[in-house]
Short mmCIF file of C-alpha atoms in Angstrom, two decimals:
data_model
loop_
_atom_site.label_atom_id
_atom_site.label_comp_id
_atom_site.label_asym_id
_atom_site.label_seq_id
_atom_site.Cartn_x
_atom_site.Cartn_y
_atom_site.Cartn_z
CA MET Z 162 7.71 10.35 2.08
CA ALA Z 163 7.75 7.90 -0.86
CA GLY Z 164 10.99 6.37 -1.76
CA SER Z 165 11.94 8.55 -4.62
CA LYS Z 166 14.59 11.18 -4.21
CA PHE Z 167 12.99 13.36 -6.94
CA PRO Z 168 11.26 16.63 -5.64
CA ILE Z 169 8.07 15.22 -6.91
CA PRO Z 170 7.41 11.38 -6.66
CA LYS Z 171 7.22 9.83 -10.02
CA PRO Z 172 4.02 7.75 -10.77
CA MET Z 173 4.34 4.94 -13.24
CA THR Z 174 2.83 4.97 -16.74
CA VAL Z 175 0.38 2.24 -18.03
CA LYS Z 176 2.99 0.71 -20.24
CA GLU Z 177 5.49 0.30 -17.14
CA ILE Z 178 2.77 -1.16 -15.15
CA SER Z 179 1.45 -3.44 -17.86
CA ASP Z 180 4.97 -4.95 -18.50
CA LYS Z 181 5.39 -5.36 -14.75
CA ALA Z 182 2.16 -7.33 -14.61
CA THR Z 183 3.61 -10.02 -16.98
CA GLU Z 184 6.65 -10.56 -14.82
CA PHE Z 185 5.75 -13.69 -13.07
CA GLU Z 186 6.54 -17.35 -13.75
CA PHE Z 187 3.95 -19.55 -14.75
CA ASN Z 188 4.74 -23.11 -13.91
CA PRO Z 189 2.61 -26.03 -15.46
CA PHE Z 190 3.57 -28.53 -12.90
CA ILE Z 191 1.62 -26.40 -10.18
CA ALA Z 192 -1.95 -27.79 -10.17
CA LEU Z 193 -4.52 -25.82 -11.97
CA LYS Z 194 -6.67 -25.34 -8.96
CA TYR Z 195 -3.96 -23.58 -7.11
CA TRP Z 196 -3.62 -21.08 -10.20
CA LEU Z 197 -7.53 -20.60 -10.27
CA ARG Z 198 -7.08 -19.83 -6.38
CA THR Z 199 -4.27 -17.21 -7.38
CA ALA Z 200 -6.39 -15.68 -9.84
CA GLU Z 201 -9.23 -15.21 -7.27
CA THR Z 202 -6.65 -13.64 -4.71
CA LEU Z 203 -5.49 -11.16 -7.69
CA VAL Z 204 -9.09 -9.98 -8.07
CA ARG Z 205 -9.84 -9.61 -4.25
CA GLU Z 206 -6.65 -7.64 -3.79
CA ALA Z 207 -7.37 -5.38 -6.72
CA GLN Z 208 -10.90 -4.71 -5.41
CA ILE Z 209 -9.28 -3.50 -2.13
CA TYR Z 210 -6.51 -1.33 -3.70
CA GLU Z 211 -9.27 0.40 -6.17
CA GLN Z 212 -11.49 1.25 -2.96
CA GLU Z 213 -8.53 2.79 -1.38
CA GLY Z 214 -7.67 4.82 -4.60
CA ASN Z 215 -4.41 2.92 -5.48
CA ASP Z 216 -5.24 2.98 -9.10
CA GLN Z 217 -1.71 1.97 -10.18
CA GLN Z 218 -1.53 -1.44 -7.92
CA ALA Z 219 -5.18 -2.18 -8.89
CA TYR Z 220 -4.17 -1.85 -12.64
CA LEU Z 221 -1.22 -4.32 -12.23
CA LEU Z 222 -3.05 -6.93 -10.26
CA LEU Z 223 -6.18 -6.78 -12.72
CA MET Z 224 -3.82 -6.70 -15.77
CA ARG Z 225 -1.99 -9.81 -14.42
CA TYR Z 226 -5.34 -11.62 -13.76
CA ALA Z 227 -6.13 -11.10 -17.41
CA VAL Z 228 -3.03 -12.33 -18.71
CA LEU Z 229 -3.20 -15.24 -16.38
CA VAL Z 230 -6.68 -16.50 -17.30
CA THR Z 231 -6.42 -15.82 -21.20
CA GLU Z 232 -2.94 -16.74 -21.88
CA GLN Z 233 -1.40 -18.78 -19.39
CA LEU Z 234 -4.28 -21.13 -17.77
CA PRO Z 235 -5.72 -22.29 -21.11
CA ARG Z 236 -2.19 -24.04 -21.78
CA HIS Z 237 -1.99 -26.02 -18.41
CA PRO Z 238 -1.89 -29.74 -18.91
CA GLN Z 239 -5.11 -29.89 -16.56
CA ALA Z 240 -6.90 -27.45 -18.76
CA ARG Z 241 -8.82 -29.99 -20.76
CA ASP Z 242 -9.72 -32.36 -17.73
CA PRO Z 243 -13.58 -32.20 -17.30
CA GLU Z 244 -13.38 -31.37 -13.47
CA SER Z 245 -11.04 -28.46 -14.48
CA GLN Z 246 -12.85 -26.96 -17.44
CA ALA Z 247 -15.83 -25.73 -15.09
CA GLY Z 248 -13.33 -23.58 -12.99
CA LEU Z 249 -11.49 -22.27 -16.04
CA LYS Z 250 -14.79 -21.28 -17.87
CA ALA Z 251 -15.92 -19.38 -14.80
CA ALA Z 252 -12.96 -17.57 -14.60
CA LYS Z 253 -12.97 -16.71 -18.43
CA LYS Z 254 -16.45 -15.17 -18.02
CA THR Z 255 -15.13 -12.62 -15.56
CA VAL Z 256 -12.35 -11.25 -18.03
CA PRO Z 257 -15.08 -8.86 -19.79
CA GLY Z 258 -15.65 -7.24 -16.62
CA ILE Z 259 -11.96 -7.07 -15.78
CA ILE Z 260 -11.08 -5.38 -18.99
CA SER Z 261 -14.01 -2.81 -18.35
CA ARG Z 262 -12.43 -2.06 -14.85
CA LEU Z 263 -8.78 -1.61 -16.63
CA GLU Z 264 -10.56 0.77 -19.23
CA LEU Z 265 -11.74 3.03 -16.16
CA LEU Z 266 -8.34 3.01 -14.31
CA LYS Z 267 -6.26 3.81 -17.42
CA PRO Z 268 -7.31 7.50 -17.96
CA ARG Z 269 -6.94 8.16 -14.09
CA ILE Z 270 -3.19 6.69 -14.27
CA ASN Z 271 -2.54 8.59 -17.69
CA ALA Z 272 -3.72 11.82 -16.02
CA ARG Z 273 -1.86 11.46 -12.94
CA TYR Z 274 1.22 11.01 -15.07
CA ALA Z 275 0.43 14.04 -16.92
CA THR Z 276 0.03 16.04 -13.97
CA TRP Z 277 3.39 14.97 -12.83
CA GLN Z 278 5.02 15.70 -16.15
CA THR Z 279 3.76 19.44 -15.97
CA ALA Z 280 4.64 19.80 -12.55
CA LEU Z 281 8.09 18.68 -13.57
CA ALA Z 282 8.40 21.05 -16.34
CA LYS Z 283 7.63 24.06 -14.00
CA ILE Z 284 10.40 23.20 -11.54
CA GLY Z 285 12.93 22.48 -14.31
CA GLU Z 286 14.81 19.12 -14.99
CA ALA Z 287 18.17 20.28 -14.38
CA ASN Z 288 18.54 18.91 -10.87
CA LEU Z 289 16.97 15.66 -11.67
CA THR Z 290 19.29 14.39 -14.35
CA THR Z 291 22.01 13.10 -12.23
CA GLU Z 292 19.63 11.22 -9.91
CA ALA Z 293 18.01 9.62 -12.73
CA ASP Z 294 21.09 8.49 -14.06
CA GLU Z 295 22.38 7.26 -10.72
CA TYR Z 296 19.25 5.23 -10.20
CA GLY Z 297 18.45 3.96 -13.53
CA GLY Z 298 15.58 6.43 -13.59
CA ARG Z 299 13.93 4.74 -10.49
CA THR Z 300 14.63 3.40 -7.10
CA ARG Z 301 13.30 0.28 -5.80
CA MET Z 302 10.09 1.67 -4.33
CA ASP Z 303 9.62 4.13 -7.48
CA ALA Z 304 9.29 0.80 -9.56
CA ASP Z 305 6.48 -0.51 -7.16
CA PRO Z 306 3.06 0.46 -8.46
CA ALA Z 307 1.69 0.32 -4.88
CA VAL Z 308 3.70 2.96 -3.69
CA ALA Z 309 5.03 4.77 -6.78
CA GLY Z 310 4.45 8.52 -6.83
CA LYS Z 311 3.02 8.32 -3.20
CA THR Z 312 3.71 11.32 -0.96
CA THR Z 313 2.39 9.64 2.27
CA THR Z 314 4.14 6.40 2.53
CA LEU Z 315 5.09 5.23 5.91
CA PRO Z 316 7.64 2.60 7.13
CA ALA Z 317 5.61 -0.21 8.65
CA ALA Z 318 7.88 -1.16 11.57
CA GLU Z 319 8.10 2.29 13.07
CA ASN Z 320 4.18 2.67 12.53
CA SER Z 321 2.99 -0.45 14.02
CA GLU Z 322 0.49 1.10 16.33
CA LEU Z 323 -1.12 3.31 13.79
CA ALA Z 324 -1.15 0.39 11.19
CA VAL Z 325 -3.03 -1.71 14.01
CA LYS Z 326 -5.77 0.96 14.60
CA LEU Z 327 -6.20 1.46 10.72
CA ALA Z 328 -6.65 -2.18 10.24
CA HIS Z 329 -9.27 -2.40 13.37
CA ASN Z 330 -11.34 0.46 11.92
CA GLU Z 331 -11.29 -0.95 8.33
CA ILE Z 332 -12.24 -4.51 9.34
CA ARG Z 333 -14.99 -3.14 11.44
CA ARG Z 334 -16.31 -1.17 8.56
CA ARG Z 335 -15.94 -4.16 6.19
CA GLU Z 336 -17.84 -6.32 8.52
CA THR Z 337 -20.69 -3.70 8.79
CA LYS Z 338 -20.98 -3.49 5.03
CA ARG Z 339 -21.17 -7.27 4.89
CA ARG Z 340 -23.93 -7.44 7.63
CA ALA Z 341 -25.97 -4.74 5.75
CA ALA Z 342 -25.51 -6.62 2.42
CA ARG Z 343 -26.71 -9.90 3.87
CA GLN Z 344 -29.84 -8.22 5.48
CA ILE Z 345 -30.84 -6.95 2.12
CA THR Z 346 -29.86 -9.72 -0.23
CA GLY Z 347 -30.03 -12.85 1.96
CA SER Z 348 -26.64 -13.72 0.66
CA GLU Z 349 -25.61 -15.39 3.80
CA GLN Z 350 -28.00 -18.20 3.34
CA GLU Z 351 -26.76 -18.53 -0.29
CA GLU Z 352 -23.41 -18.93 1.17
CA GLN Z 353 -24.55 -21.68 3.43
CA ASP Z 354 -25.92 -23.39 0.52
CA ARG Z 355 -22.75 -23.52 -1.35
CA ARG Z 356 -21.13 -25.36 1.59
CA ILE Z 357 -21.00 -28.81 0.11
CA ALA Z 358 -18.96 -31.75 1.22
CA GLY Z 359 -16.05 -33.04 -1.01
CA LEU Z 360 -12.75 -31.95 -2.11
CA TRP Z 361 -11.90 -28.77 -4.14
CA ASP Z 362 -12.64 -30.06 -7.45
CA ASP Z 363 -16.13 -31.13 -6.37
CA TRP Z 364 -16.52 -27.60 -4.99
CA GLU Z 365 -15.63 -26.13 -8.60
CA ALA Z 366 -18.09 -28.49 -10.15
CA ALA Z 367 -20.88 -27.19 -7.84
CA LEU Z 368 -19.84 -23.70 -8.65
CA SER Z 369 -19.86 -24.27 -12.05
CA LYS Z 370 -23.60 -25.22 -12.03
CA ARG Z 371 -24.48 -21.71 -10.93
CA TYR Z 372 -22.45 -20.26 -13.45
CA GLN Z 373 -23.90 -22.34 -16.18
CA ALA Z 374 -27.36 -21.27 -15.07
CA GLN Z 375 -26.48 -17.59 -15.81
CA ASP Z 376 -24.17 -18.67 -18.69
CA ASP Z 377 -23.83 -16.60 -21.86
CA ASP Z 378 -27.46 -15.15 -21.52
CA GLU Z 379 -26.68 -13.03 -18.20
CA MET Z 380 -23.59 -11.63 -19.96
CA GLN Z 381 -25.61 -10.64 -23.16
CA ARG Z 382 -28.47 -8.93 -20.91
CA GLN Z 383 -25.78 -6.95 -19.14
CA MET Z 384 -24.22 -5.52 -22.33
CA GLN Z 385 -27.26 -5.11 -23.74
CA ALA Z 386 -28.47 -2.87 -20.84
CA SER Z 387 -25.16 -0.95 -20.88
CA HIS Z 388 -25.90 -0.11 -24.69
CA ARG Z 389 -29.18 1.00 -24.03
CA ARG Z 390 -27.95 3.30 -21.07
CA LEU Z 391 -25.37 4.66 -23.46
CA GLU Z 392 -27.88 5.15 -26.38
CA ALA Z 393 -31.03 6.14 -24.34
CA PRO Z 394 -31.65 10.22 -24.99
CA TYR Z 395 -33.18 10.57 -21.54
CA ASP Z 396 -30.22 9.44 -19.70
CA TYR Z 397 -28.50 12.71 -20.38
CA PRO Z 398 -28.30 14.78 -17.05
CA LYS Z 399 -30.26 18.19 -16.89
CA ASP Z 400 -29.19 21.56 -15.98
CA GLY Z 401 -30.92 23.97 -13.37
CA LEU Z 402 -33.39 24.74 -16.30
CA GLY Z 403 -34.41 21.25 -16.93
CA ARG Z 404 -32.32 21.33 -20.38
CA ARG Z 405 -30.31 18.24 -21.18
CA VAL Z 406 -26.61 18.50 -21.09
CA ARG Z 407 -24.18 16.39 -23.15
CA MET Z 408 -21.29 14.80 -20.97
CA PRO Z 409 -17.80 15.40 -22.35
CA GLU Z 410 -16.31 12.41 -24.11
CA PRO Z 411 -13.44 10.90 -22.33
CA PRO Z 412 -9.84 12.36 -23.49
CA ARG Z 413 -8.28 10.46 -26.38
CA MET Z 414 -5.29 8.46 -25.21
CA PRO Z 415 -1.97 8.78 -27.59
CA ASN Z 416 -1.46 5.98 -30.06
CA ASN Z 417 1.90 5.02 -28.59
CA GLU Z 418 0.45 3.93 -25.45
CA PHE Z 419 0.10 0.29 -24.16
CA ARG Z 420 -2.99 -1.29 -25.54
CA TYR Z 421 -5.03 -4.55 -24.39
CA PRO Z 422 -8.23 -6.17 -25.70
CA SER Z 423 -11.32 -4.16 -25.19
CA ILE Z 424 -15.06 -4.68 -25.73
CA PRO Z 425 -16.76 -2.77 -28.48
CA LYS Z 426 -19.10 -0.14 -27.39
CA SER Z 427 -21.81 1.90 -29.11
CA GLN Z 428 -21.21 5.60 -29.02
CA PRO Z 429 -24.03 8.06 -27.69
CA ILE Z 430 -26.57 9.05 -30.33
CA THR Z 431 -25.56 12.39 -32.12
CA LEU Z 432 -28.66 14.43 -32.69
CA ASP Z 433 -28.67 17.30 -35.29
CA GLY Z 434 -29.07 20.84 -33.84
CA ASN Z 435 -32.74 21.11 -35.01
CA HIS Z 436 -33.92 17.85 -33.38
CA GLN Z 437 -31.87 18.87 -30.26
CA SER Z 438 -33.57 22.28 -29.99
CA GLN Z 439 -36.91 20.97 -30.56
CA ARG Z 440 -36.59 18.22 -27.93
CA SER Z 441 -35.10 20.87 -25.42
CA ARG Z 442 -38.11 23.15 -26.06
CA SER Z 443 -40.87 20.31 -25.63
CA LYS Z 444 -39.13 19.10 -22.63
CA SER Z 445 -38.10 22.43 -20.74
CA PRO Z 446 -40.36 23.41 -18.06
CA ALA Z 447 -42.34 26.78 -18.58
CA ARG Z 448 -40.58 29.73 -16.76
CA HIS Z 449 -42.47 31.47 -14.08
CA THR Z 450 -41.97 34.93 -12.50
CA LEU Z 451 -40.31 34.78 -9.13
CA PRO Z 452 -42.08 36.63 -6.40
CA PRO Z 453 -40.48 39.57 -5.11
CA LYS Z 454 -38.10 39.21 -1.98
CA PRO Z 455 -39.73 39.77 1.32
CA PRO Z 456 -38.32 43.03 3.00
CA LYS Z 457 -35.50 42.39 5.61
CA GLU Z 458 -36.53 42.50 9.19
CA ARG Z 459 -34.47 44.15 11.79
CA PHE Z 460 -34.28 42.92 15.21
CA GLU Z 461 -33.59 45.91 17.20
CA ASP Z 462 -33.05 44.32 20.82
CA SER Z 463 -31.18 41.05 19.49
CA ILE Z 464 -28.01 39.33 19.77
CA TYR Z 465 -28.04 39.11 16.07
CA ASP Z 466 -27.23 42.99 15.85
CA ARG Z 467 -23.52 41.85 16.39
CA PRO Z 468 -21.66 38.91 14.83
CA PRO Z 469 -21.13 35.92 16.98
CA ALA Z 470 -18.07 35.56 18.89
CA ARG Z 471 -15.08 33.95 17.05
CA PRO Z 472 -14.47 30.42 18.46
CA ASP Z 473 -11.12 29.42 19.91
CA LYS Z 474 -8.52 27.81 17.74
CA THR Z 475 -8.05 24.07 18.55
CA VAL Z 476 -4.85 22.63 17.80
CA LEU Z 477 -5.52 19.05 16.32
CA ASP Z 478 -3.52 16.21 17.80
CA THR Z 479 -2.97 13.92 14.77
CA GLN Z 480 -1.10 11.36 16.73
CA SER Z 481 -3.71 10.79 19.42
CA SER Z 482 -6.70 11.49 16.99
CA ASP Z 483 -9.43 8.66 17.11
CA ILE Z 484 -8.51 6.49 14.15
CA SER Z 485 -12.16 5.03 14.27
CA SER Z 486 -13.38 8.26 12.74
CA LEU Z 487 -11.42 7.79 9.49
CA ASP Z 488 -13.28 7.27 6.23
CA ALA Z 489 -13.54 4.12 4.26
CA THR Z 490 -10.17 5.00 2.14
CA PRO Z 491 -7.19 5.10 4.36
CA GLU Z 492 -4.98 8.10 4.36
CA TYR Z 493 -1.51 6.20 4.27
CA THR Z 494 0.32 3.75 2.28
CA PHE Z 495 2.80 1.41 4.11
CA GLU Z 496 6.03 0.80 2.18
CA PRO Z 497 7.45 -2.67 1.49
CA SER Z 498 9.20 -3.80 4.49
CA ALA Z 499 11.54 -6.24 2.65
CA TYR Z 500 12.56 -7.51 -0.67
CA LEU Z 501 12.90 -11.00 -2.19
CA GLU Z 502 16.20 -12.16 -3.59
CA ASN Z 503 15.13 -11.21 -6.80
CA GLY Z 504 14.21 -7.51 -5.94
CA ASN Z 505 10.60 -7.65 -5.82
CA PRO Z 506 9.07 -6.00 -2.96
CA LEU Z 507 7.37 -7.74 0.05
CA ARG Z 508 4.58 -6.16 1.85
CA THR Z 509 4.41 -6.01 5.57
CA VAL Z 510 2.75 -8.78 7.29
CA PHE Z 511 1.37 -8.02 10.77
CA LEU Z 512 1.20 -10.94 13.14
CA PRO Z 513 -0.49 -10.87 16.47
CA PRO Z 514 2.02 -11.98 19.05
CA ALA Z 515 -0.47 -14.39 21.08
CA LEU Z 516 -1.58 -16.16 18.12
CA ARG Z 517 0.94 -19.01 18.30
CA THR Z 518 0.07 -19.53 21.99
CA GLN Z 519 -3.83 -19.77 21.41
CA PHE Z 520 -3.06 -22.19 18.46
CA LEU Z 521 -0.85 -24.28 20.70
CA GLU Z 522 -3.84 -24.47 23.09
CA VAL Z 523 -6.35 -25.86 20.52
CA ALA Z 524 -3.62 -28.25 19.05
CA ALA Z 525 -2.70 -29.55 22.63
CA PRO Z 526 -4.76 -32.75 22.43
CA ASN Z 527 -3.15 -33.82 19.22
CA THR Z 528 0.31 -32.97 20.50
CA ARG Z 529 -0.09 -34.99 23.53
CA ASN Z 530 -0.93 -37.85 21.12
CA ASN Z 531 2.14 -36.94 18.84
CA LEU Z 532 -0.05 -35.93 16.17
CA GLU Z 533 0.48 -32.74 13.97
CA THR Z 534 -1.90 -30.05 13.79
CA CYS Z 535 -2.28 -27.29 11.04
CA GLY Z 536 -4.36 -24.19 10.62
CA MET Z 537 -4.44 -21.48 7.96
CA LEU Z 538 -3.38 -17.93 8.64
CA CYS Z 539 -6.03 -15.51 7.10
CA GLY Z 540 -6.62 -11.84 7.12
CA THR Z 541 -6.90 -8.84 4.93
CA LEU Z 542 -5.22 -6.05 2.98
CA VAL Z 543 -5.28 -2.58 4.27
CA SER Z 544 -3.10 0.34 3.05
CA ASN Z 545 -0.73 -1.99 1.25
CA ALA Z 546 -0.12 -4.06 4.39
CA LEU Z 547 -1.44 -7.54 5.35
CA PHE Z 548 -2.99 -8.24 8.61
CA ILE Z 549 -3.50 -11.67 10.08
CA SER Z 550 -6.93 -11.73 11.83
CA HIS Z 551 -8.02 -15.41 11.85
CA VAL Z 552 -6.43 -18.70 12.26
CA VAL Z 553 -8.87 -21.17 10.72
CA ILE Z 554 -8.38 -24.95 11.59
CA PRO Z 555 -9.85 -26.87 8.83
CA GLU Z 556 -11.01 -30.50 8.80
CA GLN Z 557 -7.67 -32.70 8.58
CA GLU Z 558 -6.11 -35.92 8.94
CA SER Z 559 -2.81 -36.08 11.08
CA THR Z 560 0.10 -38.34 11.73
CA SER Z 561 3.25 -37.76 13.80
CA ASP Z 562 4.85 -36.34 10.70
CA THR Z 563 2.19 -35.11 8.49
CA CYS Z 564 -0.94 -33.10 8.36
CA GLU Z 565 -3.65 -33.23 5.53
CA THR Z 566 -6.48 -31.12 5.02
CA ILE Z 567 -9.67 -32.53 3.83
CA ASN Z 568 -12.97 -31.00 2.83
CA GLU Z 569 -11.23 -27.97 1.61
CA SER Z 570 -14.60 -26.57 0.35
CA ALA Z 571 -15.73 -25.61 3.80
CA PHE Z 572 -12.77 -23.69 4.46
CA PHE Z 573 -12.63 -21.81 1.23
CA ASP Z 574 -16.59 -21.16 1.69
CA TYR Z 575 -15.80 -19.73 5.32
CA CYS Z 576 -13.09 -17.52 3.80
CA ALA Z 577 -15.40 -16.15 1.27
CA SER Z 578 -18.08 -15.56 3.57
CA GLU Z 579 -15.91 -13.29 5.85
CA ASP Z 580 -14.09 -11.78 2.96
CA LEU Z 581 -10.76 -13.34 4.02
CA MET Z 582 -7.45 -13.74 2.29
CA VAL Z 583 -5.07 -16.86 2.89
CA LEU Z 584 -1.90 -15.48 3.97
CA GLY Z 585 0.01 -18.61 5.07
CA TRP Z 586 -0.26 -21.42 7.44
CA ILE Z 587 0.77 -22.63 10.84
CA HIS Z 588 1.50 -26.29 11.94
CA THR Z 589 3.21 -28.28 14.89
CA HIS Z 590 6.11 -30.28 15.14
CA PRO Z 591 5.21 -32.38 18.46
CA THR Z 592 8.51 -34.10 18.83
CA GLN Z 593 10.75 -32.71 15.95
CA THR Z 594 12.70 -29.53 15.87
CA CYS Z 595 11.73 -26.30 14.14
CA PHE Z 596 12.26 -26.39 10.59
CA LEU Z 597 10.63 -26.97 7.37
CA SER Z 598 10.72 -30.42 5.97
CA SER Z 599 10.93 -31.31 2.38
CA ARG Z 600 7.02 -32.09 2.68
CA ASP Z 601 6.58 -28.68 4.23
CA LEU Z 602 8.51 -27.06 1.37
CA HIS Z 603 6.20 -28.53 -1.31
CA THR Z 604 3.31 -27.59 0.85
CA HIS Z 605 4.31 -23.93 1.25
CA CYS Z 606 5.40 -23.60 -2.34
CA GLY Z 607 1.63 -23.59 -3.33
CA TYR Z 608 1.01 -20.75 -0.72
CA GLN Z 609 3.80 -18.49 -2.03
CA ILE Z 610 2.60 -19.06 -5.78
CA MET Z 611 -0.54 -17.39 -4.76
CA MET Z 612 1.12 -14.65 -2.88
CA ALA Z 613 4.63 -13.96 -2.46
CA GLU Z 614 4.38 -12.72 1.28
CA SER Z 615 2.76 -16.13 2.24
CA ILE Z 616 4.42 -17.37 5.37
CA ALA Z 617 4.84 -20.67 7.23
CA ILE Z 618 4.87 -20.66 11.07
CA VAL Z 619 6.31 -23.97 12.76
CA CYS Z 620 5.70 -24.70 16.33
CA ALA Z 621 7.91 -27.02 18.28
CA PRO Z 622 6.86 -26.84 21.75
CA SER Z 623 9.39 -29.52 23.00
CA LYS Z 624 12.36 -27.96 21.33
CA GLU Z 625 14.55 -24.71 21.32
CA PRO Z 626 13.69 -22.53 19.54
CA SER Z 627 10.10 -23.31 19.95
CA TRP Z 628 8.64 -21.72 16.94
CA GLY Z 629 9.69 -20.00 13.71
CA VAL Z 630 8.44 -17.91 10.68
CA PHE Z 631 9.67 -18.95 7.13
CA ARG Z 632 9.27 -18.23 3.51
CA LEU Z 633 11.21 -19.79 0.47
CA THR Z 634 13.95 -17.93 -0.88
CA ASP Z 635 13.19 -16.79 -4.69
CA PRO Z 636 15.57 -17.54 -6.09
CA PRO Z 637 16.70 -20.12 -5.39
CA GLY Z 638 14.36 -21.87 -3.31
CA MET Z 639 10.96 -21.29 -5.27
CA SER Z 640 12.53 -22.37 -8.53
CA SER Z 641 14.26 -25.38 -6.92
CA VAL Z 642 10.82 -26.66 -5.26
CA LEU Z 643 8.65 -26.00 -8.40
CA HIS Z 644 10.93 -28.03 -10.48
CA CYS Z 645 11.69 -30.76 -8.04
CA ARG Z 646 10.68 -34.23 -9.37
CA LYS Z 647 11.90 -36.35 -6.54
CA THR Z 648 9.60 -38.80 -5.00
CA GLY Z 649 8.95 -40.11 -1.42
CA LEU Z 650 7.52 -38.49 1.32
CA PHE Z 651 10.81 -36.82 2.52
CA HIS Z 652 13.71 -36.16 0.16
CA PRO Z 653 16.55 -33.85 0.49
CA HIS Z 654 17.20 -30.82 -1.96
CA ASP Z 655 20.26 -29.69 -3.42
CA GLU Z 656 20.18 -25.94 -2.37
CA SER Z 657 21.25 -25.12 1.28
CA ASN Z 658 19.37 -21.85 1.40
CA ILE Z 659 15.98 -22.90 0.08
CA TYR Z 660 14.06 -21.12 2.90
CA THR Z 661 14.76 -18.16 5.14
CA ASN Z 662 13.58 -16.53 8.11
CA ALA Z 663 10.86 -14.12 7.69
CA LEU Z 664 10.52 -12.37 10.99
CA ARG Z 665 11.91 -8.81 11.11
CA PRO Z 666 14.31 -7.75 9.56
CA GLY Z 667 12.17 -9.81 7.13
CA HIS Z 668 8.80 -8.83 6.18
CA VAL Z 669 6.78 -10.14 9.06
CA TYR Z 670 6.44 -7.85 12.23
CA GLU Z 671 4.44 -8.68 15.56
CA ALA Z 672 2.01 -6.04 16.35
CA GLU Z 673 0.71 -5.66 19.91
CA GLY Z 674 -2.87 -5.33 20.12
CA LEU Z 675 -3.79 -6.90 16.86
CA LYS Z 676 -7.04 -8.82 17.30
CA PHE Z 677 -7.44 -12.19 16.21
CA LYS Z 678 -9.84 -15.11 16.39
CA VAL Z 679 -9.18 -19.03 16.20
CA VAL Z 680 -12.05 -20.65 14.12
CA ASP Z 681 -12.24 -24.53 14.36
CA LEU Z 682 -14.02 -26.08 11.47
CA ARG Z 683 -13.26 -29.68 12.43
CA PRO Z 684 -16.25 -31.89 13.38
CA LYS Z 685 -16.89 -31.96 16.92
#
């Protein structure tokens, strides 16, 4: 059951979700390219939540994207740099589409909340007053749009086997869908053409050329097409007699609800009664008299004289049923498994137990030569949980104490082609102990800005413990690193609890049977 102690789990209002969407710290000292990647991650997550029917979380992520792109990024110090303007312009062009998606989600969220209020009124509020006062109206999970109001939430730790089956099924479904789309559109070749050399800023510049080719004309054509569909009289649906039927207008929202910028739309043409009746008469098909029904035949010597035997009842075993038969929309939502120090929820990250062993095998040549090796932890989102399915090893330059990725465009193009999200990173300490150096802290801060659940795995094969999974504390770790202005490759930080272990009882669980692959993008 969901986290609420109320008899009926309470969903969130549009205003509550919108207020929560603005609760993030925008730090201008983080490079603009990281914020643009964060924005891209928000949209990708929102798309998955929307497909799964999780309107509340989809709304939060899309609203946060709109606030980030329209209000925060233009104030970034690098926003005026020529190499950054292309990426920022491309992000701004997506805002009208984002607003349209918010407009579609808002009535569904309002309707769900209205249904909750109606149900609440029927059972009475007397037994809810005490609990509402005790918890300030909401518990931790009740204030999380991903699970608030859900009646089928599950703790991830106790259901890891189910989670793995759900993930495998969903990953296969998405892969099949991508392959089908590539066969139709040839998008795989287009993705290959976009894999250019150079750093991230060059990749952004290359992308901007494609956006500039479409530019405002494409947006104008789309809006005009939408207006024509709204205004065209022949677009009305027909009933069984061929008569055109008016679709009901969407319900009007109360004036006191949260509002956000919207795109003006033309209203459907309103026709007077005479014109409508003439059009209906001119377009309605002529009525014909139906032929008489044939007489029923009787089969004297047939088994059809008696009804068929009633089939035996079958008890469905939901625990052992084949998960691969599930539809695209998962039936479960996994609860947050941990919380940041500031109280914000952390979704569960499922980690394949054999991942670090295979990564160390690939890194072995560098380790023998006292060189670090790094890889990116990539995966996907299913039912409010994150599943690591790939270790992608990008092109890199290594020393005994550092590892720098180069040609990042190839890595991000691969993630785009495979529909992967970056969930963290993994690297080796060939001769050092298992810890996060000051350089590692600054590196990981960029990942955790993009996604709070991002993790850093350190492998120290010559020491004990030989590995660890970490995240920055928040607070004080994230704030400390974000505001750190110390120079030098390695430097101390004042806080002692700047990072912490992320493995269980943290938000990272090792999931037996979770499939993954290692992809090496380094030149042979």
